[in-house]
């Protein structure tokens, strides 16, 4: 099976702009989770989508949003970018979320200038 | 919510030595404990996991132990090799958090040839 893919891999934006990141899960996986990874904070959970519904949400401001499509592909959007949003954004897919096993994509490196 | 503490943050060993990374968790309802390895510039990869009905699990040179009473679990790597150099993350998940894992801050393992 093909692994989790994310596009784009690298992105440079300026403060105030918005950005959309995409994640395609492993075929058959219905759960997609998003994480922000920074050197100081480690892996921070953003949200999880399952069957097109947001099932869980972490402690991030409303500028961070996401959605999932009927084919399980997911997108996350960050509006009004801030310098502190610079990070590696990882998505992870899971068959259903209930087993806990997650398989990560390569990530999107976002730099905000 | 769940809180996972991971120690040490950095571990330096000589090739052939053993390495041990320890994590503690706070939510007694957590029942799934994965470990991820993240090499520089790459995605986190699941290397071993353990569920709460098991005390120890081994896979070649790596093993994980779980002490439910004390709420801690450890990763043991024997006969370390330079290619084991990476950041290792522990995580805990379970019914309390809808199976979304809470990650430790990571341990940077450096294996010197």
Short mmCIF file of N, CA and C in Angstrom, two decimals, chain A residues 26-82:
data_model
loop_
_atom_site.label_atom_id
_atom_site.label_comp_id
_atom_site.label_asym_id
_atom_site.label_seq_id
_atom_site.Cartn_x
_atom_site.Cartn_y
_atom_site.Cartn_z
N UNK A 26 -3.43 6.56 3.90
CA UNK A 26 -3.27 5.22 3.36
C UNK A 26 -4.65 4.72 2.91
N UNK A 27 -4.69 4.05 1.79
CA UNK A 27 -5.96 3.56 1.27
C UNK A 27 -6.67 2.69 2.31
N UNK A 28 -7.94 3.02 2.54
CA UNK A 28 -8.73 2.26 3.51
C UNK A 28 -8.74 2.87 4.90
N UNK A 29 -7.81 3.79 5.17
CA UNK A 29 -7.80 4.47 6.46
C UNK A 29 -8.83 5.59 6.46
N UNK A 30 -9.62 5.65 7.52
CA UNK A 30 -10.68 6.63 7.56
C UNK A 30 -10.41 7.78 8.53
N UNK A 31 -9.39 7.60 9.37
CA UNK A 31 -9.08 8.64 10.35
C UNK A 31 -7.82 9.38 9.92
N UNK A 32 -7.89 10.70 9.95
CA UNK A 32 -6.72 11.54 9.65
C UNK A 32 -6.55 12.53 10.79
N UNK A 33 -5.35 12.55 11.33
CA UNK A 33 -5.03 13.51 12.40
C UNK A 33 -3.95 14.46 11.92
N UNK A 34 -3.95 15.65 12.45
CA UNK A 34 -2.95 16.66 12.11
C UNK A 34 -2.18 17.06 13.36
N UNK A 35 -0.86 17.24 13.19
CA UNK A 35 0.01 17.63 14.29
C UNK A 35 0.91 18.78 13.82
N UNK A 36 1.25 19.61 14.79
CA UNK A 36 2.25 20.64 14.57
C UNK A 36 3.50 20.22 15.32
N UNK A 37 4.64 20.21 14.63
CA UNK A 37 5.89 19.83 15.28
C UNK A 37 6.86 21.00 15.26
N UNK A 38 7.28 21.41 16.43
CA UNK A 38 8.28 22.46 16.57
C UNK A 38 9.36 21.97 17.52
N UNK A 39 10.58 22.50 17.40
CA UNK A 39 11.66 22.04 18.27
C UNK A 39 11.35 22.19 19.75
N UNK A 40 10.66 23.25 20.12
CA UNK A 40 10.42 23.50 21.54
C UNK A 40 9.23 22.76 22.11
N UNK A 41 8.24 22.49 21.29
CA UNK A 41 6.97 21.93 21.79
C UNK A 41 6.73 20.49 21.37
N UNK A 42 7.57 19.93 20.57
CA UNK A 42 7.35 18.54 20.18
C UNK A 42 6.16 18.41 19.25
N UNK A 43 5.44 17.30 19.39
CA UNK A 43 4.29 17.02 18.54
C UNK A 43 3.01 17.46 19.24
N UNK A 44 2.37 18.47 18.69
CA UNK A 44 1.14 18.99 19.28
C UNK A 44 -0.04 18.62 18.39
N UNK A 45 -1.05 18.01 19.00
CA UNK A 45 -2.23 17.56 18.27
C UNK A 45 -3.12 18.74 17.89
N UNK A 46 -3.49 18.80 16.61
CA UNK A 46 -4.36 19.87 16.13
C UNK A 46 -5.82 19.41 16.09
N UNK A 47 -6.10 18.42 15.28
CA UNK A 47 -7.45 17.85 15.19
C UNK A 47 -7.42 16.52 14.46
N UNK A 48 -8.53 15.81 14.60
CA UNK A 48 -8.70 14.52 13.94
C UNK A 48 -10.02 14.50 13.20
N UNK A 49 -10.00 13.95 12.00
CA UNK A 49 -11.21 13.80 11.21
C UNK A 49 -11.45 12.33 10.94
N UNK A 50 -12.72 11.99 11.00
CA UNK A 50 -13.14 10.60 10.74
C UNK A 50 -14.46 10.68 10.00
N UNK A 51 -14.54 10.04 8.87
CA UNK A 51 -15.76 10.04 8.05
C UNK A 51 -16.30 11.46 7.86
N UNK A 52 -15.42 12.35 7.48
CA UNK A 52 -15.75 13.73 7.11
C UNK A 52 -16.17 14.60 8.29
N UNK A 53 -16.03 14.09 9.51
CA UNK A 53 -16.44 14.85 10.69
C UNK A 53 -15.24 15.05 11.60
N UNK A 54 -15.14 16.25 12.18
CA UNK A 54 -14.09 16.47 13.14
C UNK A 54 -14.47 15.75 14.43
N UNK A 55 -13.64 14.80 14.82
CA UNK A 55 -13.98 13.96 15.96
C UNK A 55 -13.26 14.43 17.23
N UNK A 56 -12.08 14.97 17.07
CA UNK A 56 -11.31 15.46 18.21
C UNK A 56 -10.60 16.75 17.83
N UNK A 57 -10.37 17.58 18.83
CA UNK A 57 -9.71 18.86 18.57
C UNK A 57 -8.74 19.17 19.69
N UNK A 58 -7.57 19.66 19.31
CA UNK A 58 -6.58 20.07 20.29
C UNK A 58 -6.77 21.53 20.69
N UNK A 59 -5.79 22.06 21.41
CA UNK A 59 -5.89 23.42 21.93
C UNK A 59 -5.21 24.45 21.03
N UNK A 60 -5.71 24.59 19.85
CA UNK A 60 -5.20 25.58 18.91
C UNK A 60 -6.29 26.60 18.62
N UNK A 61 -5.90 27.85 18.28
CA UNK A 61 -6.91 28.88 18.00
C UNK A 61 -7.72 28.56 16.74
N UNK A 62 -8.83 29.28 16.62
CA UNK A 62 -9.74 29.05 15.51
C UNK A 62 -9.15 29.33 14.14
N UNK A 63 -7.97 29.97 14.10
CA UNK A 63 -7.31 30.21 12.81
C UNK A 63 -6.93 28.89 12.13
N UNK A 64 -6.84 27.85 12.92
CA UNK A 64 -6.50 26.53 12.41
C UNK A 64 -7.80 25.75 12.18
N UNK A 65 -8.01 25.32 10.99
CA UNK A 65 -9.23 24.57 10.69
C UNK A 65 -8.90 23.46 9.71
N UNK A 66 -9.84 22.56 9.54
CA UNK A 66 -9.59 21.47 8.63
C UNK A 66 -10.89 20.94 8.07
N UNK A 67 -10.73 19.99 7.20
CA UNK A 67 -11.89 19.27 6.68
C UNK A 67 -11.43 17.96 6.09
N UNK A 68 -12.39 17.08 5.89
CA UNK A 68 -12.09 15.79 5.28
C UNK A 68 -13.12 15.52 4.20
N UNK A 69 -12.66 14.96 3.13
CA UNK A 69 -13.53 14.68 1.99
C UNK A 69 -14.00 13.23 2.03
N UNK A 70 -14.92 12.92 1.15
CA UNK A 70 -15.51 11.58 1.16
C UNK A 70 -14.50 10.48 0.83
N UNK A 71 -13.40 10.83 0.18
CA UNK A 71 -12.36 9.83 -0.12
C UNK A 71 -11.30 9.78 0.99
N UNK A 72 -11.59 10.41 2.12
CA UNK A 72 -10.74 10.47 3.32
C UNK A 72 -9.58 11.44 3.22
N UNK A 73 -9.34 12.01 2.06
CA UNK A 73 -8.30 13.04 1.96
C UNK A 73 -8.68 14.21 2.86
N UNK A 74 -7.67 14.82 3.43
CA UNK A 74 -7.94 15.90 4.37
C UNK A 74 -7.12 17.14 4.02
N UNK A 75 -7.65 18.26 4.37
CA UNK A 75 -6.93 19.53 4.23
C UNK A 75 -6.97 20.27 5.56
N UNK A 76 -5.91 21.01 5.83
CA UNK A 76 -5.96 21.92 6.95
C UNK A 76 -5.64 23.32 6.44
N UNK A 77 -6.25 24.28 7.06
CA UNK A 77 -6.11 25.66 6.66
C UNK A 77 -5.67 26.49 7.86
N UNK A 78 -4.75 27.37 7.62
CA UNK A 78 -4.35 28.32 8.66
C UNK A 78 -4.54 29.71 8.09
N UNK A 79 -5.36 30.50 8.75
CA UNK A 79 -5.61 31.86 8.27
C UNK A 79 -4.79 32.85 9.09
N UNK A 80 -4.63 34.03 8.54
CA UNK A 80 -3.92 35.11 9.23
C UNK A 80 -2.64 34.59 9.88
N UNK A 81 -1.74 34.11 9.06
CA UNK A 81 -0.52 33.48 9.54
C UNK A 81 0.29 34.39 10.45
N UNK A 82 0.88 33.78 11.47
CA UNK A 82 1.78 34.47 12.40
C UNK A 82 3.15 33.81 12.30
#
